[in-house]
């Protein structure tokens, strides 16, 4: 897996102060994507031990609410194994930190991934220019959903994050 950046003390990509991992690779090709530099699965730099240590050091700060996996698409087919292993390790190391995932896939396409029960919020769906609304919370276009993962899995239907 490759990545572009680790953002620290981020307030724009989920609840509270967060650490954001910007993963390389996205195949959705949304018109007027905010971050096309992240589309190339071979772009960015390797997510190596040093990057992992940087991420975990940030997450160890008591004022950090959790981690957000964004990109690019952390659920790009080529990223799924490694992002799943990383999410599992973060959950085991920091059980009190919440995990948000941004993806261009729909909930229905990714809800059965084995690591999904470890996530707390999934922001799903492609960015659709015609439905763009800058007033929306945590998402760029009205079609996207900010989904409460645990409640959605438990109830077998999409429950939105309050
Ligand atoms: S899913 Fe996100 S990163 Fe991928 S093309 Fe769409 S807006 Fe860009």
XYZ file of C-alpha atoms and ligand atoms in Angstrom:
170
model
C 0.000 0.000 0.000
C 1.147 3.519 -0.772
C 0.097 6.831 0.701
C 0.434 10.559 0.150
C 0.240 12.130 3.576
C -0.579 11.786 7.242
C -2.529 14.819 8.459
C -2.277 15.645 12.140
C -4.869 17.345 14.373
C -7.361 17.321 11.490
C -10.863 18.733 12.159
C -12.323 18.357 8.660
C -12.611 14.602 8.193
C -14.692 13.301 11.084
C -15.597 14.003 14.687
C -13.060 15.570 17.019
C -9.367 16.004 16.382
C -8.186 13.247 14.087
C -5.218 11.698 12.352
C -5.884 11.201 8.635
C -4.096 8.727 6.376
C -4.365 9.695 2.696
C -4.014 6.415 0.818
C -2.943 6.223 -2.837
C -5.197 4.662 -5.461
C -8.725 5.365 -6.661
C -10.580 3.975 -9.668
C -13.843 5.920 -9.389
C -12.836 8.850 -11.602
C -15.364 11.321 -10.184
C -15.741 14.474 -12.263
C -14.012 17.391 -10.509
C -12.565 15.151 -7.812
C -10.929 17.286 -5.126
C -7.818 15.126 -5.070
C -6.993 13.536 -8.467
C -3.309 13.325 -7.608
C -4.275 10.372 -5.399
C -5.821 8.267 -8.180
C -2.609 6.476 -9.206
C -2.207 3.248 -7.215
C 1.552 3.623 -7.813
C 1.605 7.248 -6.663
C 2.767 8.627 -3.344
C 5.254 6.726 -1.213
C 5.240 3.274 0.415
C 3.374 2.924 3.687
C 6.428 1.512 5.479
C 7.401 0.964 9.106
C 8.358 4.619 9.552
C 4.958 5.756 8.288
C 3.241 3.260 10.546
C 5.216 4.538 13.546
C 4.311 8.128 12.652
C 0.635 7.217 12.461
C 0.651 5.271 15.725
C 2.573 8.029 17.551
C -0.151 10.485 16.580
C -2.905 8.112 17.637
C -1.280 7.670 21.029
C -1.961 11.331 21.854
C -4.848 11.444 24.349
C -6.581 14.362 22.588
C -6.850 12.483 19.269
C -10.340 11.002 18.810
C -9.357 8.528 16.141
C -8.121 7.824 12.663
C -9.680 8.584 9.282
C -8.716 6.525 6.256
C -9.143 8.649 3.152
C -7.496 9.093 -0.211
C -7.739 8.132 -2.955
C -9.832 5.219 -1.885
C -8.584 3.135 1.037
C -10.978 0.421 -0.169
C -9.482 0.265 -3.677
C -9.177 -3.443 -4.482
C -5.381 -3.268 -4.245
C -5.513 -1.627 -0.805
C -8.021 -3.847 0.957
C -5.701 -6.459 2.456
C -3.263 -3.939 3.884
C -5.845 -1.420 5.028
C -7.730 -4.248 6.707
C -4.614 -5.399 8.550
C -3.838 -1.817 9.556
C -7.360 -1.201 10.854
C -7.155 -4.425 12.872
C -3.846 -3.400 14.391
C -5.103 0.107 15.212
C -8.231 -1.326 16.817
C -6.180 -3.715 18.956
C -3.653 -1.065 19.981
C -6.103 1.792 20.524
C -9.491 0.221 21.314
C -10.916 3.573 22.474
C -10.110 5.442 19.235
C -12.737 5.500 16.539
C -12.112 4.601 12.904
C -13.650 6.446 9.957
C -13.321 5.312 6.333
C -14.011 7.385 3.224
C -14.703 5.375 0.080
C -16.126 5.870 -3.393
C -17.848 2.484 -3.130
C -21.370 2.122 -1.820
C -22.032 0.652 1.608
C -23.773 -2.292 -0.031
C -20.566 -3.113 -1.935
C -18.210 -3.058 1.056
C -20.265 -3.809 4.164
C -19.225 -7.478 4.159
C -15.478 -6.824 4.151
C -14.025 -8.755 7.096
C -12.625 -5.682 8.839
C -15.783 -3.580 8.502
C -17.065 -4.455 12.026
C -13.976 -2.713 13.424
C -14.861 0.597 11.758
C -17.179 3.175 13.304
C -18.172 5.415 10.395
C -18.125 4.889 6.634
C -18.656 7.836 4.286
C -19.713 6.145 1.077
C -20.281 6.792 -2.588
C -18.645 8.757 -5.383
C -18.499 12.542 -5.460
C -21.233 13.740 -7.850
C -20.614 17.270 -9.072
C -24.312 17.955 -9.706
C -25.082 17.155 -6.064
C -22.204 19.137 -4.603
C -23.117 21.109 -1.486
C -20.435 22.821 0.585
C -22.828 23.085 3.547
C -22.912 19.302 4.028
C -21.199 17.843 7.063
C -18.320 15.397 6.430
C -19.197 14.851 2.751
C -18.959 16.662 -0.555
C -22.156 15.744 -2.391
C -25.680 14.925 -1.245
C -25.615 11.322 -2.556
C -22.890 10.365 -0.104
C -23.886 8.915 3.253
C -22.177 9.259 6.646
C -22.984 5.782 7.960
C -22.898 4.452 11.512
C -21.165 1.152 10.738
C -21.852 -0.721 13.950
C -25.549 0.106 14.078
C -25.959 -0.554 10.355
C -24.402 -4.002 10.654
C -26.438 -4.807 13.772
C -29.742 -3.682 12.270
C -29.143 -4.898 8.713
C -29.992 -1.507 7.212
C -28.213 1.782 6.670
C -28.255 3.875 9.849
C -26.759 7.325 9.452
C -24.190 8.675 11.912
C -25.890 11.157 14.227
S -13.862 8.544 -4.850
Fe -12.957 10.412 -3.966
S -10.771 10.346 -4.544
Fe -11.864 8.880 -5.855
S -12.336 10.028 -7.730
Fe -14.133 10.171 -6.379
S -13.829 12.086 -5.207
Fe -11.839 11.524 -6.122
